[in-house]
C-alpha cells in the first residue's frame, strides 16, 4: 500500500486583498527643458505628446534594490505587517541588469523577511499587475500568509537619451503592496494575456549577447513604435478593462478610481473616455510629475491618490497594466 508523500495541505483563506501600499520616488526632478535640449525639442512639444511635465531619475546609489526595499518598508508599515510574516517576495522589474541573483532575494533580505521565497517577474510595464494576480493566488492557495509585491525600475538606464521617440517618456521609482488574507471578496478575477505577434512594438535595440560580442555600437536600449502601441493600448485595453469589470460583477459606476499604467496621459484620458467613466471616478494622472515608471507606475499612483485624498481607503479601483510583449493584466481591487 502506497503512503502519501505529503500531508493534505490546509485550506487557504476565503479571500485575499491589498492591505498596504508604499512608494519611493528619487529626489532628482528632471524637467522637460533638460530632456528637450538633447533631443531638439521643447517643453510644449513633450507636454502635447505625453502630458508629462517632469520625471524623477535615480542617482547612482539609488539602485532598483534600494528603491524597492524603501517602497516595501513603507508598504509593510502601512499594512501593519511585520517582515517576518511575509511568505513570498515578488519583484516586477525590467531594469535589474544582473541576470542573477534575483533582486527579490536582495530586497527580501533588506526588509528583514525570515527567508521568504523571493523571485523576479518580467512582464515589463504590466509586471505589477501580473505579480499582483500571482500574489492573490498564493494567499488564496495557502502558500503564503502575506505576499510582498514590489515593482522597481530605473528606466533611465534602459532608454536611449538621444531617441526623440522615447527619451522624454520614462522615469525611475518603485512601488510596493502587501497582499494578505481577508474574509470578504476584495480582488476581482484577473483578465490577462499577451500578443506575441506584436512583440516588436516595444523591444530592445540589441540583445546582451550582442553587447558581449561587441556588435552594437551603443548600449542596448528600449525601442518603441509609438503609434502602434497607442492604438493597441486605447482600443484593445479598453476591451480588457471592460472584461475585468464584468468578471468582478461590477459596472463603471461602481468604481471609485481608475488606475491604469501611466504610459502616456493621452492614453490614460482616451481609456477613461472610451470606458465612459462617471464623473465621480477618480482617474490616476501620476504620469504628469513622475513620467512612465514602467512596472512601478500603478503602485506609485495608488499611493499618491490615497495620500492626496483623491480616493478613499476601501474604495474600488480598476487597475490595468500593459506593455512589451504585448502583455496586459487587469483586475478590480479594493484599495488599502
Coordinates of C-alpha atoms in Angstrom, one line a residue:
X1 CA 0.0 0.0 0.0
X2 CA 1.4 3.4 -1.0
X3 CA 2.0 6.0 1.6
X4 CA 1.2 9.7 0.7
X5 CA 4.4 11.6 0.2
X6 CA 2.9 14.8 1.7
X7 CA 0.1 15.6 4.1
X8 CA -3.1 17.2 2.7
X9 CA -2.5 20.9 2.6
X10 CA -4.5 23.2 4.9
X11 CA -7.1 25.3 3.1
X12 CA -6.2 28.9 2.4
X13 CA -8.2 31.9 3.5
X14 CA -11.5 32.6 1.8
X15 CA -10.2 35.7 0.1
X16 CA -7.2 38.0 -0.4
X17 CA -6.8 41.8 -0.5
X18 CA -4.2 44.5 -0.7
X19 CA -3.6 45.6 2.9
X20 CA -0.8 48.2 2.4
X21 CA 1.0 50.3 -0.2
X22 CA 4.2 52.3 -0.3
X23 CA 6.3 54.1 -2.9
X24 CA 9.8 55.6 -3.4
X25 CA 10.5 58.5 -5.8
X26 CA 14.1 59.6 -6.4
X27 CA 14.9 63.1 -5.2
X28 CA 16.2 64.3 -8.6
X29 CA 13.5 66.1 -10.6
X30 CA 14.1 66.2 -14.3
X31 CA 12.0 68.9 -16.1
X32 CA 11.2 68.7 -19.8
X33 CA 13.6 71.5 -20.5
X34 CA 16.5 69.3 -19.6
X35 CA 15.3 66.5 -21.9
X36 CA 14.4 68.9 -24.7
X37 CA 17.9 70.2 -25.2
X38 CA 19.3 66.8 -26.0
X39 CA 16.5 65.7 -28.5
X40 CA 16.0 69.1 -30.2
X41 CA 12.5 69.5 -28.8
X42 CA 10.6 71.8 -26.3
X43 CA 8.6 71.6 -23.1
X44 CA 5.4 72.3 -25.1
X45 CA 6.1 69.5 -27.6
X46 CA 6.7 67.0 -24.8
X47 CA 3.6 68.0 -22.9
X48 CA 1.4 67.9 -26.1
X49 CA 2.5 64.3 -26.9
X50 CA 2.7 62.8 -23.4
X51 CA 1.2 65.1 -20.8
X52 CA 4.5 64.9 -18.9
X53 CA 5.9 68.0 -17.2
X54 CA 8.7 66.3 -15.3
X55 CA 10.0 62.9 -14.1
X56 CA 12.4 61.6 -11.5
X57 CA 15.7 60.0 -12.3
X58 CA 17.7 57.9 -9.8
X59 CA 21.1 58.8 -8.6
X60 CA 23.9 56.3 -8.9
X61 CA 23.4 54.9 -5.4
X62 CA 19.6 54.6 -5.9
X63 CA 19.6 51.0 -7.2
X64 CA 16.5 49.0 -8.0
X65 CA 17.1 47.1 -4.8
X66 CA 17.4 50.2 -2.6
X67 CA 14.3 51.8 -4.1
X68 CA 12.4 48.6 -4.0
X69 CA 13.3 48.0 -0.4
X70 CA 12.3 51.5 0.6
X71 CA 8.9 51.2 -1.0
X72 CA 8.5 47.8 0.6
X73 CA 9.2 49.1 4.1
X74 CA 6.6 51.8 3.6
X75 CA 4.0 49.2 2.4
X76 CA 4.7 47.0 5.4
X77 CA 4.3 49.9 7.8
X78 CA 1.1 50.9 6.1
X79 CA -0.2 47.4 6.3
X80 CA 0.8 46.9 9.9
X81 CA 2.5 43.7 8.9
X82 CA 6.0 42.7 10.2
X83 CA 8.5 41.4 7.6
X84 CA 8.8 38.0 9.3
X85 CA 5.2 37.3 8.3
X86 CA 5.9 37.7 4.6
X87 CA 6.0 34.3 2.9
X88 CA 7.0 35.4 -0.5
X89 CA 8.5 38.4 -2.2
X90 CA 7.7 39.1 -5.8
X91 CA 9.6 41.8 -7.7
X92 CA 8.4 43.1 -11.1
X93 CA 11.3 44.8 -12.9
X94 CA 12.8 45.1 -16.4
X95 CA 15.8 47.1 -15.3
X96 CA 17.7 44.8 -12.9
X97 CA 20.8 44.4 -15.0
X98 CA 22.2 41.4 -13.3
X99 CA 21.0 38.1 -14.6
X100 CA 21.4 36.6 -11.1
X101 CA 20.7 36.5 -8.3
X102 CA 17.2 37.8 -8.4
X103 CA 16.8 41.3 -6.9
X104 CA 13.8 39.9 -5.0
X105 CA 16.2 38.0 -2.7
X106 CA 18.2 41.2 -2.1
X107 CA 15.0 43.1 -1.3
X108 CA 13.7 40.3 1.0
X109 CA 17.0 40.4 2.9
X110 CA 17.0 44.2 3.2
X111 CA 13.5 44.4 4.7
X112 CA 14.2 41.5 7.1
X113 CA 11.9 38.7 6.0
X114 CA 12.5 35.3 7.6
X115 CA 14.0 33.7 4.5
X116 CA 10.8 34.2 2.5
X117 CA 10.6 32.8 -1.0
X118 CA 11.8 35.5 -3.4
X119 CA 11.8 35.7 -7.2
X120 CA 11.7 38.3 -10.0
X121 CA 8.9 38.6 -12.6
X122 CA 9.4 40.1 -16.0
X123 CA 6.4 41.5 -17.8
X124 CA 7.7 45.0 -18.5
X125 CA 5.0 47.7 -17.8
X126 CA 2.5 45.0 -17.0
X127 CA 4.8 43.4 -14.4
X128 CA 3.0 44.8 -11.3
X129 CA -0.5 43.7 -12.3
X130 CA 0.9 40.2 -13.2
X131 CA 2.6 40.0 -9.8
X132 CA -0.5 41.2 -8.0
X133 CA -2.5 38.4 -9.6
X134 CA 0.1 35.8 -8.6
X135 CA 0.2 37.2 -5.1
X136 CA -3.6 36.9 -4.8
X137 CA -3.4 33.2 -5.8
X138 CA -0.5 32.5 -3.4
X139 CA -2.5 33.8 -0.5
X140 CA -5.8 32.1 -1.5
X141 CA -4.0 28.8 -2.1
X142 CA -2.3 28.9 1.4
X143 CA 1.3 29.1 0.0
X144 CA 1.9 32.3 2.0
X145 CA 0.1 34.3 4.7
X146 CA 1.3 37.6 3.2
X147 CA 3.0 38.4 -0.1
X148 CA 5.1 41.4 -0.7
X149 CA 4.8 42.7 -4.3
X150 CA 7.4 45.2 -5.3
X151 CA 7.8 47.0 -8.7
X152 CA 11.1 48.8 -9.1
X153 CA 12.5 50.4 -12.2
X154 CA 15.5 52.5 -13.3
X155 CA 14.2 53.3 -16.8
X156 CA 16.9 56.0 -17.2
X157 CA 19.3 53.1 -17.6
X158 CA 17.3 51.5 -20.4
X159 CA 16.4 54.4 -22.6
X160 CA 18.4 56.0 -25.4
X161 CA 18.7 59.6 -24.2
X162 CA 19.1 60.8 -27.8
X163 CA 16.0 59.0 -29.1
X164 CA 13.3 61.6 -29.8
X165 CA 10.6 59.0 -29.6
X166 CA 11.3 57.7 -26.1
X167 CA 13.8 59.8 -24.2
X168 CA 11.1 62.1 -22.7
X169 CA 8.7 59.4 -21.6
X170 CA 10.4 57.5 -18.8
X171 CA 11.2 58.0 -15.1
X172 CA 12.5 56.0 -12.2
X173 CA 10.9 54.8 -9.0
X174 CA 9.5 51.9 -7.0
X175 CA 6.1 51.0 -5.6
X176 CA 5.0 48.1 -3.4
X177 CA 1.9 46.5 -1.9
X178 CA 1.3 43.8 0.7
X179 CA -1.4 41.2 -0.1
X180 CA -2.9 39.3 2.7
X181 CA -6.0 37.2 3.8
X182 CA -9.5 38.6 4.4
X183 CA -13.0 37.3 5.0
X184 CA -14.8 39.1 2.2
X185 CA -14.2 39.5 -1.6
X186 CA -11.7 42.3 -2.2
X187 CA -10.0 41.4 -5.5
X188 CA -11.7 40.5 -8.7
X189 CA -10.5 37.8 -11.2
X190 CA -7.6 38.8 -13.3
X191 CA -8.0 39.2 -17.1
X192 CA -4.6 38.8 -18.7
X193 CA -2.8 37.8 -21.8
X194 CA -0.2 38.6 -24.4
X195 CA 0.0 39.2 -28.1
X196 CA 3.5 38.0 -29.1
X197 CA 2.8 38.7 -32.7
X198 CA 3.4 42.4 -31.9
X199 CA 6.4 41.8 -29.8
X200 CA 8.5 44.2 -31.9
X201 CA 6.3 47.1 -31.0
X202 CA 8.2 47.6 -27.7
X203 CA 11.6 46.0 -28.0
X204 CA 15.3 46.3 -27.1
X205 CA 17.7 47.5 -29.8
X206 CA 20.1 44.6 -29.3
X207 CA 20.5 41.6 -27.0
X208 CA 23.0 41.4 -24.2
X209 CA 24.8 38.7 -26.2
X210 CA 25.4 41.1 -29.0
X211 CA 26.9 43.5 -26.4
X212 CA 29.2 40.8 -25.2
X213 CA 30.3 40.1 -28.8
X214 CA 30.9 43.8 -29.5
X215 CA 28.3 44.0 -32.2
X216 CA 26.3 47.1 -31.3
X217 CA 27.9 50.5 -31.3
X218 CA 25.8 51.6 -28.3
X219 CA 24.4 50.1 -25.1
X220 CA 21.2 48.2 -25.9
X221 CA 18.2 50.5 -25.3
X222 CA 14.4 50.4 -25.3
X223 CA 12.7 51.0 -28.7
X224 CA 9.1 51.6 -29.3
X225 CA 6.7 52.0 -32.3
X226 CA 4.6 54.8 -30.7
X227 CA 1.6 54.9 -32.9
X228 CA 1.2 51.1 -32.9
X229 CA 1.4 51.0 -29.1
X230 CA -1.0 53.9 -28.8
X231 CA -3.7 52.3 -30.9
X232 CA -3.3 48.9 -29.2
X233 CA -3.4 50.5 -25.7
X234 CA -6.5 52.6 -26.4
X235 CA -8.7 50.1 -28.3
X236 CA -7.6 46.7 -27.0
X237 CA -7.0 47.7 -23.4
X238 CA -10.5 49.3 -23.2
X239 CA -11.9 45.9 -24.1
X240 CA -9.8 44.2 -21.5
X241 CA -10.8 46.8 -18.8
X242 CA -14.5 46.1 -19.6
X243 CA -13.8 42.3 -19.2
X244 CA -12.2 42.9 -15.8
X245 CA -15.3 44.8 -14.7
X246 CA -17.6 42.1 -16.0
X247 CA -15.5 39.4 -14.3
X248 CA -15.8 41.2 -11.0
X249 CA -19.6 41.6 -11.4
X250 CA -19.3 45.4 -11.5
X251 CA -20.2 48.4 -13.6
X252 CA -18.0 51.5 -14.2
X253 CA -20.4 53.4 -11.9
X254 CA -19.4 51.1 -9.0
X255 CA -15.7 52.3 -9.2
X256 CA -14.1 54.9 -7.0
X257 CA -10.9 55.0 -9.1
X258 CA -9.4 54.1 -12.4
X259 CA -5.6 53.4 -12.1
X260 CA -4.1 52.3 -15.4
X261 CA -0.4 52.0 -16.2
X262 CA 0.9 55.5 -16.6
X263 CA 2.2 55.1 -20.1
X264 CA 1.1 58.4 -21.6
X265 CA -1.5 60.9 -20.4
X266 CA -3.2 60.8 -23.8
X267 CA -3.6 57.0 -23.4
X268 CA -5.0 57.5 -19.9
X269 CA -7.5 60.1 -21.0
X270 CA -8.6 58.1 -24.1
X271 CA -9.2 55.0 -22.0
X272 CA -11.2 56.9 -19.4
X273 CA -13.4 58.4 -22.2
X274 CA -13.8 55.1 -24.0
X275 CA -14.9 53.4 -20.8
X276 CA -17.4 56.2 -20.1
X277 CA -16.3 56.6 -16.5
X278 CA -18.8 58.7 -14.4
X279 CA -17.5 62.0 -13.1
X280 CA -17.1 60.6 -9.5
X281 CA -14.5 58.1 -10.6
X282 CA -11.0 59.5 -9.8
X283 CA -8.5 58.9 -12.7
X284 CA -4.8 58.5 -11.9
X285 CA -2.7 61.1 -13.7
X286 CA 0.6 60.5 -11.8
X287 CA 2.5 60.5 -15.1
X288 CA 2.4 64.3 -15.2
X289 CA 5.0 64.6 -12.5
X290 CA 6.5 61.1 -12.4
X291 CA 6.8 60.0 -16.0
X292 CA 6.3 56.4 -17.2
X293 CA 8.0 54.3 -14.5
X294 CA 7.0 51.0 -16.2
X295 CA 6.0 48.3 -13.7
X296 CA 6.2 50.8 -10.8
X297 CA 3.6 53.3 -12.2
X298 CA 0.4 51.7 -10.7
X299 CA 1.5 51.3 -7.1
X300 CA 3.1 54.7 -7.2
X301 CA -0.2 56.1 -8.4
X302 CA -2.2 54.2 -5.8
X303 CA 0.0 55.6 -3.0
X304 CA -0.3 59.2 -4.4
X305 CA -4.1 59.0 -4.8
X306 CA -4.6 57.7 -1.2
X307 CA -2.2 60.2 0.3
X308 CA -3.7 63.2 -1.6
X309 CA -7.3 62.2 -0.7
X310 CA -8.2 61.8 -4.4
X311 CA -9.7 58.4 -3.5
X312 CA -10.9 56.9 -0.3
X313 CA -9.4 53.9 1.6
X314 CA -11.5 50.9 0.9
X315 CA -12.7 52.2 -2.5
X316 CA -12.9 50.1 -5.6
X317 CA -10.2 50.6 -8.2
X318 CA -9.8 49.2 -11.7
X319 CA -6.1 48.6 -12.4
X320 CA -4.7 47.7 -15.8
X321 CA -1.1 47.2 -16.8
X322 CA 0.1 46.9 -20.4
X323 CA 3.4 47.0 -22.3
X324 CA 6.1 45.0 -24.0
X325 CA 5.1 41.5 -25.1
X326 CA 2.5 42.9 -25.8
X327 CA 1.4 41.8 -22.3
X328 CA -1.5 43.0 -20.2
X329 CA -3.4 42.3 -17.0
X330 CA -6.4 44.0 -15.5
X331 CA -8.1 43.5 -12.1
X332 CA -10.5 45.3 -9.8
X333 CA -9.1 45.7 -6.3
X334 CA -10.3 47.1 -3.0
X335 CA -7.8 49.9 -2.0
X336 CA -6.0 49.5 1.3

